[in-house]
Amino acid sequence: MLLVGPVPPPAGGVSIHLWRLKHLLDDQFEIDLVDESRNIKAAYFNIRQKKFLRYWKKVAWSDFLFIHSGLNALRFFHILSAKLLGKKIVLTLHAYPEEKSGLNRWIDERFFGWCDIIISVNAEMLERVTLPAKKTFVQYAFLPPVMQEEKELPAAVQQLLSTQKAQGKKIIVSNAWRLDRFNNQDVYGVDMCLAAVKKIKDKGVPIHFIFNIATIDMFGPAYEAYQQQIVADGLQNEFSLINEELSFVKLMEQADVVVRPTNTDGDSLSIREALFLNKPVLSSDVVKRPEGTILFANRNQEAFEKALIELLTNETAQLNQASSNSYDYYKSYYTHLLGSI
């Protein structure tokens, strides 16, 4: 298997899925990696190095490519390379945020249709693009974390948690890959979280919100603007916007509430991880969420704040924990699906 996509770090939903998938299947397949991350690591070949002869040698070595690219240009490049070299192709669509029309949609459907297996991480995406039904499977992106393999939190983050908990504060956490925008809104809802924390502070509820941005990239000005807003609103003791390379699973493990106020989504690993850890998780209803998720109307600030305050102040709230499939289930699922080609 040639496994293609972003290799952590930085840790994002797709990169974590890819890394866990590698470990899940490394006793079933001989696996090589092509990294697409902007963070080039010496241990892995990165497509951004533009050493295409080396890349095509890797494709030629493989029996099939398993593609997890987020950009269509990269998806098309890998699919075309595999077809020209006579290789089987498995594609996971982690996101397809909008329905395209005309030529753009036709091109997507032609390229995706060349794949032997297409995995969509939610059913909603299949309403935006028409794919061959016999090749298409819906399988959410969650794979169970192996907690003993997760890195311990950075010392500064652990100290922040310990200090805030010692003051009797409840911990709320969220994360983002980058400060991307969609429909001219913050995809991950940092703005909503800041507004909610200001309201909760005014009500006298003791909290501390930790929001980790995995990658700053070209969004440095937006990151700094949020930092300035935290100071302007007097929230330095209630809100920490950080940029750390960390295990979000380990951070959630120490949290009281997990939130995901995204305005577009595929299948959120963070939500399923929170449910796996038996943590209350509050999320926008922009796509269908797993059973057990507490929902609020997408980009509705009032609904978000009301639900969050209820979670923080209702000590008797019962978790509706979703049932989690076992590690063996996922190993069996992917082994049989990939074995079918």
Short mmCIF file of C-alpha atoms in Angstrom, two decimals:
data_model
loop_
_atom_site.label_atom_id
_atom_site.label_comp_id
_atom_site.label_asym_id
_atom_site.label_seq_id
_atom_site.Cartn_x
_atom_site.Cartn_y
_atom_site.Cartn_z
CA MET A 1 0.00 0.00 0.00
CA LEU A 2 1.18 3.52 -0.83
CA LEU A 3 -0.55 5.70 1.76
CA VAL A 4 -0.82 9.28 0.51
CA GLY A 5 -1.80 12.35 2.53
CA PRO A 6 -0.64 14.62 5.36
CA VAL A 7 1.58 12.88 7.91
CA PRO A 8 1.62 14.43 11.40
CA PRO A 9 2.89 16.75 12.72
CA PRO A 10 0.95 18.96 12.59
CA ALA A 11 -1.96 17.01 13.98
CA GLY A 12 -5.21 17.49 12.08
CA GLY A 13 -8.22 15.25 11.59
CA VAL A 14 -6.95 13.80 8.31
CA SER A 15 -3.33 13.38 9.41
CA ILE A 16 -4.36 11.63 12.65
CA HIS A 17 -6.67 9.31 10.69
CA LEU A 18 -3.89 8.48 8.24
CA TRP A 19 -1.39 7.78 11.03
CA ARG A 20 -3.78 5.54 12.98
CA LEU A 21 -4.72 3.74 9.76
CA LYS A 22 -1.05 3.00 9.10
CA HIS A 23 -0.64 1.48 12.56
CA LEU A 24 -3.94 -0.37 12.28
CA LEU A 25 -2.89 -2.13 9.07
CA ASP A 26 0.89 -2.40 9.25
CA ASP A 27 0.71 -6.09 10.11
CA GLN A 28 -1.63 -6.72 7.14
CA PHE A 29 0.12 -4.71 4.40
CA GLU A 30 3.58 -3.48 3.54
CA ILE A 31 3.06 0.27 3.73
CA ASP A 32 5.01 3.21 2.32
CA LEU A 33 4.08 6.86 2.81
CA VAL A 34 3.92 9.98 0.65
CA ASP A 35 3.57 13.00 2.91
CA GLU A 36 1.66 16.10 1.72
CA SER A 37 2.12 18.23 4.84
CA ARG A 38 3.72 21.67 4.57
CA ASN A 39 5.86 20.56 7.50
CA ILE A 40 8.51 18.53 5.67
CA LYS A 41 9.97 15.73 7.83
CA ALA A 42 13.29 14.03 7.09
CA ALA A 43 11.81 10.59 7.78
CA TYR A 44 9.21 10.72 4.98
CA PHE A 45 9.15 11.55 1.29
CA ASN A 46 7.12 14.72 0.76
CA ILE A 47 5.36 15.46 -2.52
CA ARG A 48 6.14 19.18 -2.02
CA GLN A 49 9.81 18.39 -2.62
CA LYS A 50 8.80 17.90 -6.28
CA LYS A 51 11.09 14.88 -6.75
CA PHE A 52 8.69 13.28 -9.16
CA LEU A 53 10.93 10.44 -10.33
CA ARG A 54 11.19 9.22 -6.74
CA TYR A 55 7.42 9.62 -6.35
CA TRP A 56 6.68 7.54 -9.47
CA LYS A 57 9.08 4.85 -8.27
CA LYS A 58 7.00 4.61 -5.12
CA VAL A 59 3.81 4.34 -7.17
CA ALA A 60 5.41 1.65 -9.35
CA TRP A 61 6.40 -0.30 -6.20
CA SER A 62 2.87 -0.35 -4.85
CA ASP A 63 -0.11 -2.60 -5.56
CA PHE A 64 -2.49 0.24 -4.80
CA LEU A 65 -2.61 3.85 -3.66
CA PHE A 66 -4.74 4.87 -0.67
CA ILE A 67 -5.31 8.60 -1.17
CA HIS A 68 -6.28 11.01 1.65
CA SER A 69 -5.47 14.31 -0.08
CA GLY A 70 -7.54 17.38 0.72
CA LEU A 71 -6.77 19.35 -2.43
CA ASN A 72 -8.34 18.31 -5.72
CA ALA A 73 -5.13 19.09 -7.60
CA LEU A 74 -3.28 16.52 -5.49
CA ARG A 75 -6.11 13.99 -5.74
CA PHE A 76 -6.14 14.29 -9.53
CA PHE A 77 -2.33 14.02 -9.72
CA HIS A 78 -2.25 10.82 -7.65
CA ILE A 79 -5.21 9.26 -9.47
CA LEU A 80 -3.72 10.01 -12.89
CA SER A 81 -0.28 8.71 -11.84
CA ALA A 82 -1.78 5.47 -10.53
CA LYS A 83 -3.91 4.94 -13.66
CA LEU A 84 -0.94 5.51 -15.99
CA LEU A 85 1.09 2.95 -14.03
CA GLY A 86 -1.75 0.42 -13.87
CA LYS A 87 -2.33 0.57 -10.11
CA LYS A 88 -5.52 0.15 -8.10
CA ILE A 89 -6.80 3.26 -6.33
CA VAL A 90 -8.63 3.81 -3.05
CA LEU A 91 -9.79 7.35 -2.30
CA THR A 92 -11.11 8.68 0.99
CA LEU A 93 -13.05 11.94 0.68
CA HIS A 94 -12.60 13.64 4.06
CA ALA A 95 -14.33 16.79 2.84
CA TYR A 96 -16.38 18.00 -0.12
CA PRO A 97 -17.85 21.21 1.30
CA GLU A 98 -19.98 22.50 -1.55
CA GLU A 99 -21.95 21.24 -4.50
CA LYS A 100 -20.23 22.24 -7.72
CA SER A 101 -21.89 22.70 -11.07
CA GLY A 102 -21.09 22.33 -14.73
CA LEU A 103 -17.58 21.48 -15.85
CA ASN A 104 -16.02 21.50 -12.35
CA ARG A 105 -18.39 18.85 -11.06
CA TRP A 106 -18.03 16.77 -14.23
CA ILE A 107 -14.23 16.76 -13.86
CA ASP A 108 -14.45 15.71 -10.19
CA GLU A 109 -16.84 12.88 -11.00
CA ARG A 110 -14.70 11.60 -13.89
CA PHE A 111 -11.51 11.52 -11.83
CA PHE A 112 -13.14 10.08 -8.70
CA GLY A 113 -14.92 7.49 -10.85
CA TRP A 114 -11.55 6.11 -11.95
CA CYS A 115 -10.93 4.91 -8.39
CA ASP A 116 -11.62 1.29 -7.44
CA ILE A 117 -12.98 2.17 -3.99
CA ILE A 118 -14.28 5.55 -2.81
CA ILE A 119 -14.83 6.09 0.92
CA SER A 120 -16.90 9.07 2.02
CA VAL A 121 -16.65 10.02 5.68
CA ASN A 122 -20.30 11.05 5.77
CA ALA A 123 -23.43 10.54 3.69
CA GLU A 124 -24.04 14.27 3.19
CA MET A 125 -21.07 14.61 0.83
CA LEU A 126 -22.63 12.07 -1.51
CA GLU A 127 -25.51 14.50 -2.04
CA ARG A 128 -23.02 17.01 -3.52
CA VAL A 129 -21.25 14.76 -5.99
CA THR A 130 -22.49 11.74 -7.95
CA LEU A 131 -20.22 8.70 -7.60
CA PRO A 132 -20.55 5.08 -8.78
CA ALA A 133 -22.71 3.40 -6.14
CA LYS A 134 -21.02 0.00 -6.42
CA LYS A 135 -17.64 1.55 -5.62
CA THR A 136 -18.73 3.95 -2.88
CA PHE A 137 -18.79 3.29 0.87
CA VAL A 138 -19.67 5.52 3.81
CA GLN A 139 -17.32 5.02 6.74
CA TYR A 140 -16.71 7.77 9.26
CA ALA A 141 -13.08 8.75 9.76
CA PHE A 142 -12.77 7.86 13.43
CA LEU A 143 -10.27 5.22 14.46
CA PRO A 144 -9.86 4.49 18.19
CA PRO A 145 -6.84 6.16 19.75
CA VAL A 146 -4.21 3.99 21.35
CA MET A 147 -3.79 6.07 24.49
CA GLN A 148 -0.43 4.61 25.47
CA GLU A 149 0.98 5.74 22.12
CA GLU A 150 -0.30 9.31 22.46
CA LYS A 151 2.36 11.86 23.42
CA GLU A 152 2.12 13.50 26.82
CA LEU A 153 1.02 17.13 26.73
CA PRO A 154 3.69 19.83 26.51
CA ALA A 155 4.80 20.98 29.97
CA ALA A 156 3.41 24.49 29.46
CA VAL A 157 -0.05 23.14 28.56
CA GLN A 158 -0.06 20.71 31.49
CA GLN A 159 0.93 23.56 33.82
CA LEU A 160 -1.89 25.70 32.43
CA LEU A 161 -4.39 22.91 33.07
CA SER A 162 -3.13 22.28 36.59
CA THR A 163 -3.22 25.98 37.50
CA GLN A 164 -6.74 26.52 36.19
CA LYS A 165 -8.11 23.35 37.81
CA ALA A 166 -6.54 24.34 41.14
CA GLN A 167 -8.65 27.53 40.96
CA GLY A 168 -11.79 25.40 40.64
CA LYS A 169 -12.39 26.22 37.00
CA LYS A 170 -14.04 23.89 34.51
CA ILE A 171 -12.00 23.25 31.39
CA ILE A 172 -13.45 23.64 27.89
CA VAL A 173 -11.36 22.62 24.88
CA SER A 174 -11.52 22.88 21.11
CA ASN A 175 -9.07 22.72 18.24
CA ALA A 176 -8.52 23.73 14.64
CA TRP A 177 -6.13 22.66 11.92
CA ARG A 178 -5.83 26.26 10.68
CA LEU A 179 -7.82 29.48 10.92
CA ASP A 180 -9.50 28.83 7.57
CA ARG A 181 -12.61 30.66 6.44
CA PHE A 182 -15.74 29.36 4.69
CA ASN A 183 -18.70 31.51 3.65
CA ASN A 184 -16.60 34.43 4.96
CA GLN A 185 -16.78 32.96 8.49
CA ASP A 186 -14.21 31.35 10.76
CA VAL A 187 -14.54 27.63 9.94
CA TYR A 188 -13.74 26.47 13.48
CA GLY A 189 -15.69 29.17 15.31
CA VAL A 190 -12.97 30.80 17.42
CA ASP A 191 -15.00 34.01 17.25
CA MET A 192 -18.06 32.21 18.67
CA CYS A 193 -16.01 30.69 21.48
CA LEU A 194 -14.57 34.07 22.49
CA ALA A 195 -18.02 35.65 22.57
CA ALA A 196 -19.40 32.74 24.60
CA VAL A 197 -16.59 32.90 27.16
CA LYS A 198 -17.17 36.65 27.61
CA LYS A 199 -20.85 35.96 28.32
CA ILE A 200 -20.06 33.07 30.68
CA LYS A 201 -17.51 35.18 32.58
CA ASP A 202 -20.13 37.91 33.04
CA LYS A 203 -22.43 35.28 34.60
CA GLY A 204 -19.73 34.39 37.11
CA VAL A 205 -19.20 30.79 35.98
CA PRO A 206 -15.56 29.78 36.62
CA ILE A 207 -14.10 28.38 33.39
CA HIS A 208 -10.99 28.27 31.27
CA PHE A 209 -11.19 27.66 27.52
CA ILE A 210 -8.16 26.22 25.73
CA PHE A 211 -8.33 26.48 21.92
CA ASN A 212 -5.39 24.94 20.07
CA ILE A 213 -4.54 25.96 16.51
CA ALA A 214 -2.33 23.24 15.04
CA THR A 215 -0.97 25.25 12.10
CA ILE A 216 -0.59 29.04 11.78
CA ASP A 217 0.56 28.97 8.12
CA MET A 218 -0.64 32.07 6.24
CA PHE A 219 -3.14 32.94 8.98
CA GLY A 220 -0.68 34.70 11.31
CA PRO A 221 -2.58 38.03 11.16
CA ALA A 222 -5.88 36.33 12.11
CA TYR A 223 -4.16 34.50 14.98
CA GLU A 224 -2.66 37.76 16.30
CA ALA A 225 -5.99 39.57 15.92
CA TYR A 226 -7.67 36.96 18.13
CA GLN A 227 -4.88 37.28 20.70
CA GLN A 228 -5.45 41.04 20.78
CA GLN A 229 -9.19 40.51 21.15
CA ILE A 230 -8.60 38.26 24.18
CA VAL A 231 -6.66 41.09 25.85
CA ALA A 232 -9.17 43.77 24.79
CA ASP A 233 -12.05 41.74 26.25
CA GLY A 234 -10.11 41.03 29.48
CA LEU A 235 -10.23 37.26 28.98
CA GLN A 236 -6.56 36.43 29.62
CA ASN A 237 -7.55 34.35 32.67
CA GLU A 238 -10.46 32.63 30.91
CA PHE A 239 -9.26 31.95 27.36
CA SER A 240 -5.97 30.55 26.03
CA LEU A 241 -5.51 30.53 22.26
CA ILE A 242 -2.43 28.39 21.71
CA ASN A 243 -0.37 26.97 18.85
CA GLU A 244 1.10 23.73 20.14
CA GLU A 245 2.06 20.40 18.64
CA LEU A 246 0.04 18.20 20.98
CA SER A 247 -2.23 15.19 21.32
CA PHE A 248 -5.75 16.60 21.38
CA VAL A 249 -6.92 13.26 22.77
CA LYS A 250 -4.71 13.84 25.81
CA LEU A 251 -6.07 17.37 26.16
CA MET A 252 -9.68 16.16 25.95
CA GLU A 253 -8.90 13.53 28.56
CA GLN A 254 -8.45 16.33 31.12
CA ALA A 255 -11.34 18.51 29.92
CA ASP A 256 -14.86 18.90 31.29
CA VAL A 257 -16.46 19.87 27.97
CA VAL A 258 -15.40 19.59 24.32
CA VAL A 259 -16.84 21.93 21.68
CA ARG A 260 -16.77 21.94 17.87
CA PRO A 261 -18.63 24.97 16.47
CA THR A 262 -17.57 24.43 12.84
CA ASN A 263 -19.59 25.88 9.95
CA THR A 264 -18.57 23.05 7.59
CA ASP A 265 -17.29 19.57 8.36
CA GLY A 266 -16.62 16.07 7.16
CA ASP A 267 -16.72 13.55 9.96
CA SER A 268 -15.04 15.06 13.00
CA LEU A 269 -12.47 12.83 14.68
CA SER A 270 -12.53 15.10 17.72
CA ILE A 271 -16.24 14.47 18.33
CA ARG A 272 -15.91 10.71 18.14
CA GLU A 273 -12.78 10.81 20.31
CA ALA A 274 -14.64 12.87 22.92
CA LEU A 275 -17.49 10.36 22.95
CA PHE A 276 -14.95 7.52 23.13
CA LEU A 277 -13.50 9.25 26.24
CA ASN A 278 -17.02 9.73 27.68
CA LYS A 279 -16.78 13.52 27.53
CA PRO A 280 -19.76 15.80 26.85
CA VAL A 281 -19.31 17.31 23.39
CA LEU A 282 -21.22 20.30 22.02
CA SER A 283 -21.26 20.73 18.25
CA SER A 284 -22.88 22.63 15.41
CA ASP A 285 -25.52 20.75 13.43
CA VAL A 286 -23.93 21.60 10.07
CA VAL A 287 -23.69 17.87 9.24
CA LYS A 288 -25.12 14.76 10.84
CA ARG A 289 -23.24 14.13 14.09
CA PRO A 290 -22.72 10.87 15.99
CA GLU A 291 -25.28 9.72 18.53
CA GLY A 292 -24.50 11.28 21.89
CA THR A 293 -23.43 14.68 20.52
CA ILE A 294 -25.21 17.74 21.96
CA LEU A 295 -26.20 19.97 19.03
CA PHE A 296 -26.85 23.66 18.46
CA ALA A 297 -27.95 25.44 15.28
CA ASN A 298 -24.99 26.26 13.05
CA ARG A 299 -23.54 29.78 13.68
CA ASN A 300 -26.34 30.56 16.14
CA GLN A 301 -24.47 32.35 18.92
CA GLU A 302 -27.39 32.46 21.34
CA ALA A 303 -28.07 28.73 20.98
CA PHE A 304 -24.37 27.94 21.38
CA GLU A 305 -24.06 29.98 24.58
CA LYS A 306 -27.26 28.60 26.08
CA ALA A 307 -26.21 24.98 25.49
CA LEU A 308 -22.68 25.58 26.78
CA ILE A 309 -23.88 27.28 29.97
CA GLU A 310 -26.33 24.42 30.56
CA LEU A 311 -23.51 21.89 30.26
CA LEU A 312 -21.28 23.83 32.64
CA THR A 313 -23.89 24.47 35.34
CA ASN A 314 -25.99 21.30 35.29
CA GLU A 315 -24.05 18.94 37.55
CA THR A 316 -26.62 16.17 37.07
CA ALA A 317 -26.48 16.17 33.26
CA GLN A 318 -26.26 12.62 32.00
CA LEU A 319 -24.07 11.71 29.10
CA ASN A 320 -25.71 9.86 26.25
CA GLN A 321 -22.56 8.00 25.31
CA ALA A 322 -22.50 6.55 21.84
CA SER A 323 -21.44 2.95 21.53
CA SER A 324 -17.90 2.64 20.19
CA ASN A 325 -16.78 -0.10 17.88
CA SER A 326 -13.73 -2.07 18.89
CA TYR A 327 -10.21 -1.79 17.49
CA ASP A 328 -10.66 -5.25 15.96
CA TYR A 329 -13.79 -4.08 14.12
CA TYR A 330 -11.85 -1.39 12.25
CA LYS A 331 -8.95 -3.71 11.46
CA SER A 332 -11.36 -6.26 10.03
CA TYR A 333 -13.36 -3.62 8.10
CA TYR A 334 -10.37 -2.09 6.32
CA THR A 335 -8.56 -5.37 5.76
CA HIS A 336 -11.56 -6.90 4.01
CA LEU A 337 -12.45 -3.74 2.07
CA LEU A 338 -8.91 -3.25 0.76
CA GLY A 339 -8.50 -6.98 0.19
CA SER A 340 -11.52 -6.88 -2.14
CA ILE A 341 -9.43 -5.11 -4.83
#
